[in-house]
């Protein structure tokens, strides 16, 4: 008869696993009775779903749960109930196509959520309700085409939002609602062509905005005018051929502006103030455009 497992270990489908890291091929999980404060659970393998109250016996002390690199297609509504101390939840590289309403409602201590490399096509309003402490949200490399108004509402402390490598076509005021603390927004590798003139009203604290590898054709005086705190603006690999006079005038904190690999030509040659107001600018990238001449007034 095999020895009785230590209380400092987990028994998962008959397999004995170390306390701090679990790497077993399972479809269901059961836990031992004793654990250490601040324990991390990592590397669950072979999972296809996350059941209601799956972590109920360990809800009071778990800090990190890593469910990445699985085959998860569904998560039940109460799967993460009572995980009041959880700070990091990784669900990347799965097959999740939708998020149940109120799934995260009790994860009030969560600081980082990674849903990258899944199959999400849209985000419903209030889908992240309850994540009042969230600081980092990663949604990169999904199939997102539609962000409903208010989908990020309630994320009052979020600082970094990664939406790169999706299929978004526009930036709308409605889905940015509630992101008043956002500092970093990564939107590269989408299909963005249209930016609402007042789209940044709810995210005016941004200091980094990455819009590279999109389909933007022009920058008007209203496109970015509300981003007074912006320091880093990345616009390379778009189709920008027109930059309005004074398009960047109100971006008084801007230090880096990258418009490499666009179609800029006469904007520079006939400029009468496209880059006015950039008193703190340290780096301006204009490489790989169609510029033939630069007059004296181009940067005055």
GROMACS .gro file of C-alpha atoms in nm:
model
  300
    1UNK     CA    1   0.000   0.000   0.000
    2UNK     CA    2   0.145   0.343  -0.091
    3UNK     CA    3   0.221   0.579   0.197
    4UNK     CA    4  -0.038   0.832   0.302
    5UNK     CA    5   0.030   1.167   0.128
    6UNK     CA    6   0.172   1.447   0.339
    7UNK     CA    7  -0.064   1.725   0.433
    8UNK     CA    8   0.179   1.959   0.255
    9UNK     CA    9   0.090   1.807  -0.083
   10UNK     CA   10  -0.205   1.795  -0.321
   11UNK     CA   11  -0.373   1.477  -0.442
   12UNK     CA   12  -0.502   1.527  -0.794
   13UNK     CA   13  -0.666   1.234  -0.970
   14UNK     CA   14  -0.450   1.001  -0.766
   15UNK     CA   15  -0.129   1.191  -0.838
   16UNK     CA   16   0.080   1.343  -0.562
   17UNK     CA   17   0.192   1.695  -0.645
   18UNK     CA   18   0.406   1.952  -0.465
   19UNK     CA   19   0.233   2.230  -0.279
   20UNK     CA   20   0.371   2.529  -0.467
   21UNK     CA   21   0.340   2.406  -0.826
   22UNK     CA   22   0.090   2.172  -0.982
   23UNK     CA   23   0.161   2.021  -1.323
   24UNK     CA   24  -0.072   1.731  -1.375
   25UNK     CA   25  -0.296   1.627  -1.663
   26UNK     CA   26  -0.645   1.646  -1.518
   27UNK     CA   27  -1.009   1.698  -1.608
   28UNK     CA   28  -1.118   1.743  -1.247
   29UNK     CA   29  -0.936   1.858  -0.937
   30UNK     CA   30  -0.964   1.783  -0.567
   31UNK     CA   31  -0.745   1.933  -0.297
   32UNK     CA   32  -0.593   1.829   0.032
   33UNK     CA   33  -0.691   1.994   0.357
   34UNK     CA   34  -0.392   2.201   0.461
   35UNK     CA   35  -0.211   2.478   0.277
   36UNK     CA   36   0.035   2.761   0.328
   37UNK     CA   37  -0.061   3.129   0.328
   38UNK     CA   38   0.012   3.301  -0.001
   39UNK     CA   39   0.024   2.972  -0.190
   40UNK     CA   40   0.047   2.979  -0.569
   41UNK     CA   41  -0.126   2.725  -0.790
   42UNK     CA   42   0.031   2.698  -1.132
   43UNK     CA   43   0.046   2.492  -1.448
   44UNK     CA   44  -0.283   2.308  -1.450
   45UNK     CA   45  -0.272   2.095  -1.766
   46UNK     CA   46  -0.536   1.927  -1.979
   47UNK     CA   47  -0.830   2.123  -1.842
   48UNK     CA   48  -1.135   2.181  -2.062
   49UNK     CA   49  -1.360   2.369  -1.818
   50UNK     CA   50  -1.364   2.547  -1.484
   51UNK     CA   51  -1.647   2.430  -1.261
   52UNK     CA   52  -1.846   2.620  -1.000
   53UNK     CA   53  -1.669   2.656  -0.664
   54UNK     CA   54  -1.364   2.470  -0.798
   55UNK     CA   55  -1.132   2.643  -0.550
   56UNK     CA   56  -1.377   2.659  -0.261
   57UNK     CA   57  -1.155   2.472  -0.013
   58UNK     CA   58  -0.867   2.712  -0.074
   59UNK     CA   59  -1.048   3.038  -0.119
   60UNK     CA   60  -0.906   3.225   0.179
   61UNK     CA   61  -0.536   3.230   0.090
   62UNK     CA   62  -0.479   3.179  -0.283
   63UNK     CA   63  -0.282   3.466  -0.440
   64UNK     CA   64  -0.215   3.333  -0.791
   65UNK     CA   65  -0.399   3.091  -1.016
   66UNK     CA   66  -0.247   2.999  -1.352
   67UNK     CA   67  -0.481   2.817  -1.590
   68UNK     CA   68  -0.296   2.915  -1.907
   69UNK     CA   69  -0.202   2.672  -2.186
   70UNK     CA   70  -0.505   2.449  -2.149
   71UNK     CA   71  -0.809   2.365  -2.362
   72UNK     CA   72  -1.064   2.554  -2.156
   73UNK     CA   73  -1.377   2.643  -2.350
   74UNK     CA   74  -1.614   2.721  -2.065
   75UNK     CA   75  -1.607   2.876  -1.720
   76UNK     CA   76  -1.907   2.845  -1.492
   77UNK     CA   77  -2.045   3.160  -1.332
   78UNK     CA   78  -1.944   3.073  -0.975
   79UNK     CA   79  -1.604   2.923  -1.055
   80UNK     CA   80  -1.410   3.197  -0.876
   81UNK     CA   81  -1.647   3.266  -0.588
   82UNK     CA   82  -1.491   3.346  -0.251
   83UNK     CA   83  -1.138   3.397  -0.386
   84UNK     CA   84  -1.117   3.714  -0.185
   85UNK     CA   85  -0.735   3.720  -0.166
   86UNK     CA   86  -0.661   3.633  -0.530
   87UNK     CA   87  -0.430   3.888  -0.695
   88UNK     CA   88  -0.328   3.723  -1.024
   89UNK     CA   89  -0.544   3.513  -1.258
   90UNK     CA   90  -0.399   3.379  -1.583
   91UNK     CA   91  -0.632   3.230  -1.842
   92UNK     CA   92  -0.423   3.289  -2.153
   93UNK     CA   93  -0.380   3.038  -2.438
   94UNK     CA   94  -0.716   2.866  -2.401
   95UNK     CA   95  -1.030   2.842  -2.615
   96UNK     CA   96  -1.257   3.077  -2.425
   97UNK     CA   97  -1.514   3.238  -2.656
   98UNK     CA   98  -1.733   3.414  -2.400
   99UNK     CA   99  -1.722   3.537  -2.041
  100UNK     CA  100  -2.021   3.461  -1.817
  101UNK     CA  101  -2.194   3.765  -1.672
  102UNK     CA  102  -2.067   3.846  -1.321
  103UNK     CA  103  -1.790   3.584  -1.341
  104UNK     CA  104  -1.545   3.820  -1.169
  105UNK     CA  105  -1.788   3.986  -0.931
  106UNK     CA  106  -1.618   3.857  -0.614
  107UNK     CA  107  -1.253   3.895  -0.718
  108UNK     CA  108  -1.225   4.227  -0.541
  109UNK     CA  109  -0.850   4.192  -0.468
  110UNK     CA  110  -0.746   4.089  -0.820
  111UNK     CA  111  -0.470   4.308  -0.964
  112UNK     CA  112  -0.379   4.127  -1.286
  113UNK     CA  113  -0.602   3.936  -1.531
  114UNK     CA  114  -0.465   3.774  -1.846
  115UNK     CA  115  -0.714   3.653  -2.109
  116UNK     CA  116  -0.475   3.673  -2.404
  117UNK     CA  117  -0.476   3.419  -2.688
  118UNK     CA  118  -0.836   3.307  -2.655
  119UNK     CA  119  -1.133   3.327  -2.892
  120UNK     CA  120  -1.321   3.626  -2.756
  121UNK     CA  121  -1.510   3.817  -3.027
  122UNK     CA  122  -1.693   4.072  -2.811
  123UNK     CA  123  -1.711   4.210  -2.459
  124UNK     CA  124  -2.052   4.281  -2.306
  125UNK     CA  125  -2.129   4.576  -2.081
  126UNK     CA  126  -2.016   4.531  -1.719
  127UNK     CA  127  -1.837   4.205  -1.803
  128UNK     CA  128  -1.555   4.293  -1.561
  129UNK     CA  129  -1.785   4.411  -1.284
  130UNK     CA  130  -1.633   4.351  -0.940
  131UNK     CA  131  -1.268   4.394  -1.037
  132UNK     CA  132  -1.234   4.714  -0.837
  133UNK     CA  133  -0.863   4.657  -0.764
  134UNK     CA  134  -0.756   4.548  -1.113
  135UNK     CA  135  -0.444   4.725  -1.244
  136UNK     CA  136  -0.345   4.518  -1.551
  137UNK     CA  137  -0.581   4.362  -1.807
  138UNK     CA  138  -0.446   4.166  -2.103
  139UNK     CA  139  -0.677   4.078  -2.392
  140UNK     CA  140  -0.422   4.056  -2.670
  141UNK     CA  141  -0.446   3.808  -2.958
  142UNK     CA  142  -0.816   3.736  -2.938
  143UNK     CA  143  -1.074   3.790  -3.213
  144UNK     CA  144  -1.234   4.102  -3.069
  145UNK     CA  145  -1.443   4.303  -3.313
  146UNK     CA  146  -1.702   4.455  -3.082
  147UNK     CA  147  -1.659   4.627  -2.746
  148UNK     CA  148  -1.998   4.722  -2.602
  149UNK     CA  149  -2.043   5.053  -2.423
  150UNK     CA  150  -1.946   5.017  -2.058
  151UNK     CA  151  -1.757   4.690  -2.102
  152UNK     CA  152  -1.473   4.825  -1.886
  153UNK     CA  153  -1.693   5.015  -1.643
  154UNK     CA  154  -1.593   4.967  -1.280
  155UNK     CA  155  -1.220   4.923  -1.345
  156UNK     CA  156  -1.145   5.231  -1.140
  157UNK     CA  157  -0.780   5.145  -1.069
  158UNK     CA  158  -0.674   4.996  -1.400
  159UNK     CA  159  -0.344   5.130  -1.529
  160UNK     CA  160  -0.256   4.907  -1.825
  161UNK     CA  161  -0.489   4.766  -2.093
  162UNK     CA  162  -0.359   4.544  -2.374
  163UNK     CA  163  -0.592   4.504  -2.673
  164UNK     CA  164  -0.333   4.448  -2.943
  165UNK     CA  165  -0.363   4.183  -3.217
  166UNK     CA  166  -0.743   4.191  -3.242
  167UNK     CA  167  -0.993   4.299  -3.508
  168UNK     CA  168  -1.109   4.634  -3.371
  169UNK     CA  169  -1.201   4.893  -3.634
  170UNK     CA  170  -1.278   5.203  -3.426
  171UNK     CA  171  -1.215   5.378  -3.096
  172UNK     CA  172  -1.544   5.480  -2.935
  173UNK     CA  173  -1.616   5.690  -2.631
  174UNK     CA  174  -1.863   5.435  -2.496
  175UNK     CA  175  -1.627   5.144  -2.447
  176UNK     CA  176  -1.363   5.367  -2.290
  177UNK     CA  177  -1.612   5.470  -2.022
  178UNK     CA  178  -1.478   5.402  -1.673
  179UNK     CA  179  -1.107   5.399  -1.759
  180UNK     CA  180  -1.030   5.722  -1.578
  181UNK     CA  181  -0.709   5.585  -1.419
  182UNK     CA  182  -0.571   5.424  -1.735
  183UNK     CA  183  -0.206   5.508  -1.808
  184UNK     CA  184  -0.113   5.264  -2.083
  185UNK     CA  185  -0.331   5.155  -2.376
  186UNK     CA  186  -0.193   4.914  -2.636
  187UNK     CA  187  -0.406   4.893  -2.954
  188UNK     CA  188  -0.145   4.791  -3.209
  189UNK     CA  189  -0.215   4.531  -3.478
  190UNK     CA  190  -0.587   4.598  -3.521
  191UNK     CA  191  -0.789   4.740  -3.812
  192UNK     CA  192  -0.861   5.080  -3.657
  193UNK     CA  193  -0.956   5.352  -3.905
  194UNK     CA  194  -1.192   5.572  -3.707
  195UNK     CA  195  -1.130   5.753  -3.376
  196UNK     CA  196  -1.416   5.944  -3.211
  197UNK     CA  197  -1.333   6.311  -3.163
  198UNK     CA  198  -1.441   6.290  -2.799
  199UNK     CA  199  -1.336   5.928  -2.759
  200UNK     CA  200  -1.072   6.003  -2.498
  201UNK     CA  201  -1.296   6.192  -2.257
  202UNK     CA  202  -1.289   5.910  -2.000
  203UNK     CA  203  -0.920   5.824  -2.034
  204UNK     CA  204  -0.747   6.160  -2.029
  205UNK     CA  205  -0.472   6.034  -1.794
  206UNK     CA  206  -0.310   5.819  -2.062
  207UNK     CA  207   0.066   5.860  -2.083
  208UNK     CA  208   0.130   5.585  -2.339
  209UNK     CA  209  -0.081   5.509  -2.646
  210UNK     CA  210   0.022   5.254  -2.908
  211UNK     CA  211  -0.179   5.264  -3.232
  212UNK     CA  212   0.084   5.112  -3.458
  213UNK     CA  213  -0.007   4.864  -3.731
  214UNK     CA  214  -0.357   4.992  -3.793
  215UNK     CA  215  -0.534   5.161  -4.085
  216UNK     CA  216  -0.543   5.523  -3.971
  217UNK     CA  217  -0.539   5.766  -4.264
  218UNK     CA  218  -0.538   6.106  -4.096
  219UNK     CA  219  -0.484   6.290  -3.767
  220UNK     CA  220  -0.717   6.586  -3.724
  221UNK     CA  221  -0.706   6.856  -3.458
  222UNK     CA  222  -0.970   6.664  -3.257
  223UNK     CA  223  -0.828   6.312  -3.287
  224UNK     CA  224  -0.603   6.332  -2.979
  225UNK     CA  225  -0.677   6.673  -2.832
  226UNK     CA  226  -0.796   6.546  -2.492
  227UNK     CA  227  -0.477   6.353  -2.414
  228UNK     CA  228  -0.296   6.626  -2.222
  229UNK     CA  229  -0.088   6.377  -2.018
  230UNK     CA  230   0.032   6.170  -2.313
  231UNK     CA  231   0.410   6.115  -2.321
  232UNK     CA  232   0.452   5.834  -2.573
  233UNK     CA  233   0.250   5.814  -2.895
  234UNK     CA  234   0.318   5.535  -3.142
  235UNK     CA  235   0.158   5.558  -3.487
  236UNK     CA  236   0.404   5.376  -3.710
  237UNK     CA  237   0.285   5.139  -3.984
  238UNK     CA  238  -0.045   5.309  -4.058
  239UNK     CA  239  -0.163   5.485  -4.374
  240UNK     CA  240  -0.137   5.841  -4.245
  241UNK     CA  241  -0.116   6.088  -4.530
  242UNK     CA  242  -0.267   6.392  -4.360
  243UNK     CA  243  -0.188   6.561  -4.028
  244UNK     CA  244  -0.401   6.864  -3.951
  245UNK     CA  245  -0.245   7.195  -3.853
  246UNK     CA  246  -0.204   7.196  -3.475
  247UNK     CA  247  -0.305   6.830  -3.455
  248UNK     CA  248  -0.066   6.780  -3.162
  249UNK     CA  249  -0.081   7.130  -3.012
  250UNK     CA  250  -0.255   7.024  -2.691
  251UNK     CA  251  -0.024   6.728  -2.630
  252UNK     CA  252   0.208   6.942  -2.423
  253UNK     CA  253   0.359   6.649  -2.228
  254UNK     CA  254   0.451   6.445  -2.536
  255UNK     CA  255   0.813   6.325  -2.541
  256UNK     CA  256   0.812   6.057  -2.812
  257UNK     CA  257   0.614   6.069  -3.137
  258UNK     CA  258   0.663   5.784  -3.383
  259UNK     CA  259   0.498   5.820  -3.726
  260UNK     CA  260   0.750   5.608  -3.915
  261UNK     CA  261   0.627   5.392  -4.203
  262UNK     CA  262   0.331   5.603  -4.314
  263UNK     CA  263   0.243   5.800  -4.628
  264UNK     CA  264   0.335   6.146  -4.506
  265UNK     CA  265   0.447   6.384  -4.779
  266UNK     CA  266   0.290   6.723  -4.827
  267UNK     CA  267   0.200   6.740  -4.457
  268UNK     CA  268   0.567   6.820  -4.396
  269UNK     CA  269   0.648   6.998  -4.719
  270UNK     CA  270   0.359   7.243  -4.685
  271UNK     CA  271   0.334   7.237  -4.308
  272UNK     CA  272   0.213   7.544  -4.124
  273UNK     CA  273   0.214   7.403  -3.774
  274UNK     CA  274   0.139   7.030  -3.768
  275UNK     CA  275   0.386   6.986  -3.483
  276UNK     CA  276   0.310   7.306  -3.293
  277UNK     CA  277   0.303   7.287  -2.914
  278UNK     CA  278   0.537   6.991  -2.869
  279UNK     CA  279   0.770   7.174  -2.632
  280UNK     CA  280   0.884   6.860  -2.447
  281UNK     CA  281   0.932   6.643  -2.753
  282UNK     CA  282   1.261   6.450  -2.747
  283UNK     CA  283   1.212   6.200  -3.029
  284UNK     CA  284   1.025   6.241  -3.357
  285UNK     CA  285   1.022   5.948  -3.600
  286UNK     CA  286   0.942   6.027  -3.964
  287UNK     CA  287   1.139   5.753  -4.138
  288UNK     CA  288   0.999   5.557  -4.431
  289UNK     CA  289   0.750   5.818  -4.548
  290UNK     CA  290   0.725   6.008  -4.878
  291UNK     CA  291   0.889   6.331  -4.765
  292UNK     CA  292   1.084   6.514  -5.035
  293UNK     CA  293   1.152   6.847  -4.867
  294UNK     CA  294   1.144   7.001  -4.519
  295UNK     CA  295   1.087   7.378  -4.507
  296UNK     CA  296   1.197   7.594  -4.216
  297UNK     CA  297   0.843   7.642  -4.091
  298UNK     CA  298   0.774   7.267  -4.067
  299UNK     CA  299   0.859   7.248  -3.695
  300UNK     CA  300   0.790   7.601  -3.579
   0.00000   0.00000   0.00000
